[in-house]
XYZ file of C-alpha atoms in Angstrom:
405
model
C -70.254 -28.717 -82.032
C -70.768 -30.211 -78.516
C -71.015 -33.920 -79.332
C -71.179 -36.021 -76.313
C -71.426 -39.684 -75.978
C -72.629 -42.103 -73.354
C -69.424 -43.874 -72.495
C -67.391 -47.037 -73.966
C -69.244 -48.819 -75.953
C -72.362 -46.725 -76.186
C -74.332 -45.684 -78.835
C -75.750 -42.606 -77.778
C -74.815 -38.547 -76.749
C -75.684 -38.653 -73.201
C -74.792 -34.892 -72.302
C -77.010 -33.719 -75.830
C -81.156 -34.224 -74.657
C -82.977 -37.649 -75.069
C -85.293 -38.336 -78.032
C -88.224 -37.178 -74.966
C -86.341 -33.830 -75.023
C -89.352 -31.136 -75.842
C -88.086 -28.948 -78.965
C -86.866 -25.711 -77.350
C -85.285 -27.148 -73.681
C -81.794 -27.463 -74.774
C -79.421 -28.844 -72.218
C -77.455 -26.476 -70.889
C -74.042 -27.616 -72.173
C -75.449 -26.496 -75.815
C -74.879 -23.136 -75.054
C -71.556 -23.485 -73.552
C -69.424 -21.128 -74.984
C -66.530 -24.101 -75.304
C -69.021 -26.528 -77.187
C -69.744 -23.252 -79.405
C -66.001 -22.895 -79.869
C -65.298 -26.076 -80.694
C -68.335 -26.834 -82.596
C -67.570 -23.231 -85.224
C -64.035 -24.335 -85.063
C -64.788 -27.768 -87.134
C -66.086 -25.335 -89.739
C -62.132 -25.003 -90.493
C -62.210 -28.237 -92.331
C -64.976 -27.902 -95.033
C -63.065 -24.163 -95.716
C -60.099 -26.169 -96.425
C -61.771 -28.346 -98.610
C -63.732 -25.495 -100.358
C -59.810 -23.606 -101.318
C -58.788 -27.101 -102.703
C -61.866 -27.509 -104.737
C -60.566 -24.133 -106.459
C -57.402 -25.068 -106.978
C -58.036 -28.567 -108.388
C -60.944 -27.682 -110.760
C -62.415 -24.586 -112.504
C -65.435 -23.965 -114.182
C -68.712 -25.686 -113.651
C -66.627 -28.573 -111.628
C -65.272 -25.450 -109.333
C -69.480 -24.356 -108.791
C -70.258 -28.373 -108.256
C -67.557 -28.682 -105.585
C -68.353 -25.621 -104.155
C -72.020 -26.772 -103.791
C -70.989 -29.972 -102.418
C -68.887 -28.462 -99.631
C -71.586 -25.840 -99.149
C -74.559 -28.952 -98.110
C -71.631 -30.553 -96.430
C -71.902 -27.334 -93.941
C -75.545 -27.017 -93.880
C -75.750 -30.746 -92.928
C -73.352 -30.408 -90.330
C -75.391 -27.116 -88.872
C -78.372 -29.248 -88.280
C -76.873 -31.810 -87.011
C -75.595 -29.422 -84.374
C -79.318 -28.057 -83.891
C -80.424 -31.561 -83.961
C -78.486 -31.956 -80.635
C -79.318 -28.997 -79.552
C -83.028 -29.392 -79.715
C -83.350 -33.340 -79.088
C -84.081 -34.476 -82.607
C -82.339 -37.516 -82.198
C -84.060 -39.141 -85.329
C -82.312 -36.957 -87.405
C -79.069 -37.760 -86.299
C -78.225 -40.993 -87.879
C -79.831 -39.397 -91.858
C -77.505 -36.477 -91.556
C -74.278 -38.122 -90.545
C -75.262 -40.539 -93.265
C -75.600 -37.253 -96.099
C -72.543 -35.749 -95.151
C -70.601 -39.133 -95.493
C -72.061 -38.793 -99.213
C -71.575 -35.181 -99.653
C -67.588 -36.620 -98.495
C -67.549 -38.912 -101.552
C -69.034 -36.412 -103.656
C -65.858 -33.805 -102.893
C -63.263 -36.492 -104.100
C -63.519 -35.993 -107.577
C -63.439 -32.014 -106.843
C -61.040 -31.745 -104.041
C -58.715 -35.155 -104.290
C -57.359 -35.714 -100.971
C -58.299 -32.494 -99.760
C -61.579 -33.737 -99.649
C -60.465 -36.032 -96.447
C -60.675 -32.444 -94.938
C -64.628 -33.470 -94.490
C -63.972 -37.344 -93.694
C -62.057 -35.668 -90.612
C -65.585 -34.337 -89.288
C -67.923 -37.243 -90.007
C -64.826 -39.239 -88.279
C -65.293 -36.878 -85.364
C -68.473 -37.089 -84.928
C -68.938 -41.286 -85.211
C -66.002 -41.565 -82.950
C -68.243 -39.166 -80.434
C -71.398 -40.880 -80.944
C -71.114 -44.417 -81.142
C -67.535 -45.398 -78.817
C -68.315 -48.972 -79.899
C -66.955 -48.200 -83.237
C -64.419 -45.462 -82.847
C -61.264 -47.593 -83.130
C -62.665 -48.900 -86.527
C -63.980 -45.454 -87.613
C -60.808 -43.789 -86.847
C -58.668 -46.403 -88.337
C -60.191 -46.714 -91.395
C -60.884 -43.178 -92.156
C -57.226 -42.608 -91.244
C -56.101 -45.194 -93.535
C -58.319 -44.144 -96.380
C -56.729 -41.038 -96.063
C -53.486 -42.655 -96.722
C -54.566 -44.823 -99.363
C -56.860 -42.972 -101.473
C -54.556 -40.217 -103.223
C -51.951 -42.811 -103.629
C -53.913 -45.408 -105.671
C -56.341 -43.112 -107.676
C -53.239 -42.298 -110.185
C -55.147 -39.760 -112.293
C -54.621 -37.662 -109.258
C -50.649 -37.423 -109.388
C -50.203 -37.336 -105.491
C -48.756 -39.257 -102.583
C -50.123 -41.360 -100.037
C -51.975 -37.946 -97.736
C -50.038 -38.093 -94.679
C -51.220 -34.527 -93.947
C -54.981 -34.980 -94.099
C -54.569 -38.698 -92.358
C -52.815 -36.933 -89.342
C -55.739 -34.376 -89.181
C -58.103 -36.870 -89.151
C -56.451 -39.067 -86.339
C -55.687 -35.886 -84.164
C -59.311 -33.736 -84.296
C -61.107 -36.885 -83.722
C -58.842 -37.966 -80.513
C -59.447 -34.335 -79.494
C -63.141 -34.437 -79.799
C -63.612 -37.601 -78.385
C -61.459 -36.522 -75.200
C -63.596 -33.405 -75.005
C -66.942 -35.344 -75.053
C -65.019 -37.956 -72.185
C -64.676 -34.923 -69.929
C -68.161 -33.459 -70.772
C -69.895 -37.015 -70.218
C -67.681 -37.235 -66.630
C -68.870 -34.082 -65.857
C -72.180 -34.817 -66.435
C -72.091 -37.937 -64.415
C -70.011 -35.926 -61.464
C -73.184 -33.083 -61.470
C -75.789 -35.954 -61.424
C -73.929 -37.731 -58.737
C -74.070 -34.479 -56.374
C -77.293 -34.151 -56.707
C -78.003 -37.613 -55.426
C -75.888 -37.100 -53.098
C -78.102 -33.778 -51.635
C -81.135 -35.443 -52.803
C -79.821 -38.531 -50.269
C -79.017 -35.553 -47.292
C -82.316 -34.027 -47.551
C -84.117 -37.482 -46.903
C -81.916 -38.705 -43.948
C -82.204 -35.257 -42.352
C -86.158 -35.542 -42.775
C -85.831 -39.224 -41.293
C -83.516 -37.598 -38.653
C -85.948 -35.048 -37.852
C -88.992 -37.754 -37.953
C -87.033 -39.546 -35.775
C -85.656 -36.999 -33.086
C -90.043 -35.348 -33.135
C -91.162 -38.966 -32.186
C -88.551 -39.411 -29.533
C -88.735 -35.997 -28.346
C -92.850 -35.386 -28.459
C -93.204 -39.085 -27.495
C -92.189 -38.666 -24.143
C -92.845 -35.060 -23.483
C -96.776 -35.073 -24.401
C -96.890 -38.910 -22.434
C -95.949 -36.915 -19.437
C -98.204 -33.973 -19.708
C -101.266 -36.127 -20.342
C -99.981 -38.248 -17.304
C -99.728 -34.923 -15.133
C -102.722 -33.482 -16.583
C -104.669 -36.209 -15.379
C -103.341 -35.758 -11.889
C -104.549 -32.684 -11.815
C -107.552 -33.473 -12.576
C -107.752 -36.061 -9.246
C -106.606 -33.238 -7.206
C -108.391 -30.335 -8.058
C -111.374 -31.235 -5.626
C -109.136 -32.585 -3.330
C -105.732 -30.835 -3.080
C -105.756 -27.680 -4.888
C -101.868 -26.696 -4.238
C -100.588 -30.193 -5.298
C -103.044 -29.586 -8.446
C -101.600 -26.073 -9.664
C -98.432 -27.613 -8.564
C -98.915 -30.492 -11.099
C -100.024 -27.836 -13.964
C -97.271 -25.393 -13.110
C -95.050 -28.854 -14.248
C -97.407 -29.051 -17.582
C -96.222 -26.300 -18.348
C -92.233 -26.647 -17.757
C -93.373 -29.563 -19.871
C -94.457 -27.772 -22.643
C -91.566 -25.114 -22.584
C -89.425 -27.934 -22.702
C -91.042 -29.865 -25.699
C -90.826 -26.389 -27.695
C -87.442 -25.955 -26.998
C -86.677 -29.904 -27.747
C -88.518 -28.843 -30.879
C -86.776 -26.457 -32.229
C -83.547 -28.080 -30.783
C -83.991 -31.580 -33.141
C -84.983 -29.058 -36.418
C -81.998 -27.398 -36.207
C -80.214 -30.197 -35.355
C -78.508 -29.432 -32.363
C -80.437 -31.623 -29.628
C -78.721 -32.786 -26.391
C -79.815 -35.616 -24.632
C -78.230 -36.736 -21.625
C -78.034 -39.905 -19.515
C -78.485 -37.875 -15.791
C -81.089 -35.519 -17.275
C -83.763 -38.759 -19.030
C -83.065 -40.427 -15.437
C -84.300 -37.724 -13.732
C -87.200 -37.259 -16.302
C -88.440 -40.509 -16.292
C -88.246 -41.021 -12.489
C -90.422 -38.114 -12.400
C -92.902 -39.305 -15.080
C -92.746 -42.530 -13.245
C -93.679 -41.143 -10.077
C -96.479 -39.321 -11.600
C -97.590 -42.048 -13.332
C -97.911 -43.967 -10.234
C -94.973 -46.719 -11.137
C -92.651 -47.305 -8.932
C -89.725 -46.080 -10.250
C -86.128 -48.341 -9.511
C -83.421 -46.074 -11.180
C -80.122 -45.288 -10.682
C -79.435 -41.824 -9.027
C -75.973 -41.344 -11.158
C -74.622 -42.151 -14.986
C -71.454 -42.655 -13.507
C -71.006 -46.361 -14.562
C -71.596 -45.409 -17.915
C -68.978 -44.800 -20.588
C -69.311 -40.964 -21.739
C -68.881 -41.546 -25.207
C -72.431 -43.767 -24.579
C -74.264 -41.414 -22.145
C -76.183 -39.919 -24.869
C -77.409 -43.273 -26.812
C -78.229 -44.524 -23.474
C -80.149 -41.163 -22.499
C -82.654 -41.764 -25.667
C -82.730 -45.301 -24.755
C -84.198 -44.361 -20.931
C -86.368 -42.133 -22.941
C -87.774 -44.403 -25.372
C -88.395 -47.110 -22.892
C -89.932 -45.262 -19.925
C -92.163 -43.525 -22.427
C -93.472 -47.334 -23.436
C -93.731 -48.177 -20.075
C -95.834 -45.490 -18.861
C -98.014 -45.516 -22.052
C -98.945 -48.903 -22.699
C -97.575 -51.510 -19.277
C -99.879 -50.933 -16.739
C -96.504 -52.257 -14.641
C -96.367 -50.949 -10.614
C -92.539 -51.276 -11.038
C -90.157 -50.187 -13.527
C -86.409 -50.627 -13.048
C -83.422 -49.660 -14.937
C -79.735 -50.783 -15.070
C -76.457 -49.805 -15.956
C -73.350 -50.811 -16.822
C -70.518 -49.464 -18.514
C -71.802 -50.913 -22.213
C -75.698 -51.725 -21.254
C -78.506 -50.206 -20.482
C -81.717 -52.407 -19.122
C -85.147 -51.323 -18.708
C -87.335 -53.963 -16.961
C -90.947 -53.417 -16.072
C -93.699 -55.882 -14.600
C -96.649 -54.514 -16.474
C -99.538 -56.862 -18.192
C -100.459 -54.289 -20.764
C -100.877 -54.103 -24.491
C -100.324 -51.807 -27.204
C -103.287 -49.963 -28.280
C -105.485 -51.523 -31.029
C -103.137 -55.177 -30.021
C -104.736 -58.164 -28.192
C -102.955 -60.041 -25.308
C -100.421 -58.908 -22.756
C -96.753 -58.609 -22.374
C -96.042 -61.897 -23.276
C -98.846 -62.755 -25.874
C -98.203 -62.676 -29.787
C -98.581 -59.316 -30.499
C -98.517 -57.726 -27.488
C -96.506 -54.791 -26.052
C -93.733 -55.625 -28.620
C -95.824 -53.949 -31.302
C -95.361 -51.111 -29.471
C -92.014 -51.332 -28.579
C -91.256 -52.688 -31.962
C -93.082 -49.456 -34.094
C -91.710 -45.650 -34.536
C -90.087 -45.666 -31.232
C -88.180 -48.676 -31.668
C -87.423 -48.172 -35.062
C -85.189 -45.003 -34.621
C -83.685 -46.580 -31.606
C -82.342 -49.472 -33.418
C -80.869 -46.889 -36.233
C -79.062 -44.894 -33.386
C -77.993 -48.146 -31.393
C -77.069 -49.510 -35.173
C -75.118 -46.380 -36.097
C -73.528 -46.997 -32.237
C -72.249 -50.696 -33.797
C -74.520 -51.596 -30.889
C -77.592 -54.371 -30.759
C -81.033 -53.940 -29.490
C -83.010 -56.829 -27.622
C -86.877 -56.598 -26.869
C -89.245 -59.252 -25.302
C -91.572 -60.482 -22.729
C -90.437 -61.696 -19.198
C -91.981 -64.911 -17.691
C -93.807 -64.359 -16.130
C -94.750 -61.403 -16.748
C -93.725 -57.939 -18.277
C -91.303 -56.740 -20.709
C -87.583 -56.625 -20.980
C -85.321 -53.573 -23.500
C -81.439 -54.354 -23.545
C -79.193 -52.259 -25.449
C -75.706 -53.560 -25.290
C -73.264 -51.177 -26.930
C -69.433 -52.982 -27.710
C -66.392 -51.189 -26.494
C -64.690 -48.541 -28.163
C -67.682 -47.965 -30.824
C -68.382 -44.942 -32.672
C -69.606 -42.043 -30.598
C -73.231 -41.490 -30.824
C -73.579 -38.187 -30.422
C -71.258 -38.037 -33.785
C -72.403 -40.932 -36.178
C -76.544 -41.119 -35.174
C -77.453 -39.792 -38.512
């Protein structure tokens, strides 16, 4: 039949549809060939019953028995396409009909007739686990009971039909265990890829605003000096767009680098960069000319860390001077700029002032790769004036390049 429940102590069939199932969408464990198996093999039990009823009574008793086991069958049936189809309102009536169709067999089938307690067993001890052990129990020692003390019936305590009972409903309940797990393990994977899919958009978010950030900073920047020179120097102008458009190659190919997820960003290379996009932004530009006292498992981290923080600087400091040093676990970015972040009031050192800048998109992803690093990020004004970015990294951390989600 394909009876699932919710787990200990539950009450309902998880793995069977919801009462907000829509008629027609069964789930697809319904039409599992091993719930079909398993459901058609109960069946065996009512057939049982059915060839005691005919050799216990004869007659019109024999046709009443055989009716009785007959709507003990089409109950069960629609109780099967009850779960199959969501109808959980239905569930509760029919289980409660074939428990009377059970007491109705006795007088036709005598013990036999614990042949059908065995399925309405099965199917409590599947659908409400808060009441199995009692179910089971009792059915189990009804079936024991019954035939002894009803004396008219000339039998024994019914060892046979009590084991039956005990057995099939264990088995069914272990069934619908492993279902339900299953269940829970597909549900959980899909999660789990739901979960992928949005930290490889946020990587992606991330790695464009880093990436584009600093590339499109430096061809406005260069763009604009071209502009100056055109009427002036026309060489150092075409010179300046011939850069643009390295620029732009560049950005593409960073692009579709940090979509496909294989980006590199190194600490020598963002030095370079930024020395250049200082120079063209008319900062004086006080970096190191090697990575050298960097670890190399850090060289990368640091490298987006130069990125993010020259980008700021050129965008929103107004500074003359921007300096950067290294160490084997630190990076420092120090400028001596006045300016604010667009749409914020006040300078470097005012409430709400360049920090909003540093502290938005840019920040944000730097403090999730510095995190992922084990490392700490430190922004703030200088007195008395400009603005200060310290990322201190401890020894031995995780490598970057591998754990920056």
């Amino acid at each position: 039949m394909g009876l699932e429940h919710t787990g200990s102590g539950g009450d309902r069939a998880t793995t069977s549809p919801g009462p907000e199932s829509a008629p027609g969408h069964a789930r697809p464990w319904v039409q599992g060939w091993q719930r079909l198996l398993l459901g058609s093999g109960m069946m065996v039990f009512p057939a049982l019953t059915a060839v005691a009823v005919g050799g216990t009574v004869s007659g019109a008793a024999a046709t009443a028995g055989y009716a009785v086991v007959v709507a003990f069958c089409a109950c069960y049936v629609l109780l099967a396409l009850a779960f199959g189809y969501g109808r959980r309102g239905w569930i509760a009536p029919l289980v409660a009909a074939m428990t009377a169709l059970f007491v109705a067999a006795l007088p036709f089938a005598h013990e036999d007739a614990f042949f059908l307690a065995t399925v309405v067993v099965s199917v409590v001890a599947i659908l409400w686990r808060r009441h199995a052990v009692r179910v089971v129990a009792a059915g189990a020692l009804a079936a024991l009971v019954v035939p002894w003390a009803v004396r008219p019936w000339h039998t024994g305590p019914g060892g046979f039909q009590a084991l039956a009972l005990l057995f099939t409903s264990l088995t069914c309940g272990a069934f619908a265990e492993i279902a339900s797990t299953n269940e829970a393990l597909f549900t959980a994977r899909a999660e789990v890829a739901r979960l992928a899919s949005e930290a490889e958009r946020n990587r992606i978010a991330r790695d464009l605003h880093d990436l584009l950030g600093h590339s499109l900073t430096a061809i406005t920047v260069k763009s604009r000096v071209a502009q100056r020179l055109a009427g002036k120097d026309l060489d150092q102008a075409v010179a300046e767009m011939a850069a643009v458009e390295t620029l732009s190659r560049q950005a593409l190919s960073d692009v579709r680098a940090a979509v496909t997820g294989y980006r590199e960003v190194t600490l020598a290379g963002e030095l370079a960069r930024g020395r250049e996009l200082l120079r063209a932004a008319g900062v004086v530009a006080d970096l190191p000319t090697a990575a050298d006292a960097v670890a190399p498992r850090e060289r990368e981290l640091f490298g987006w860390v130069v990125r993010e923080g020259i980008t700021n600087v050129v965008r929103h400091a107004r500074a003359d001077r921007c300096s950067v040093l290294l160490t084997a676990g630190s990076v420092e970015i120090r400028d001596d700029g006045t300016g604010a972040a667009p749409g914020l009031p006040g300078g470097a050192g005012a409430p709400g002032g360049r920090g909003g800048a540093v502290g938005g998109k840019g920040l944000t992803g730097l403090r999730e790769r510095v995190a992922a690093a084990g490392g700490t990020v430190e922004a703030g004004p200088l007195d008395p004036r400009g603005w200060r970015l310290l990322v201190t990294v401890p020894p031995g951390g995780p490598d970057p390049g591998r754990e920056t989600p």
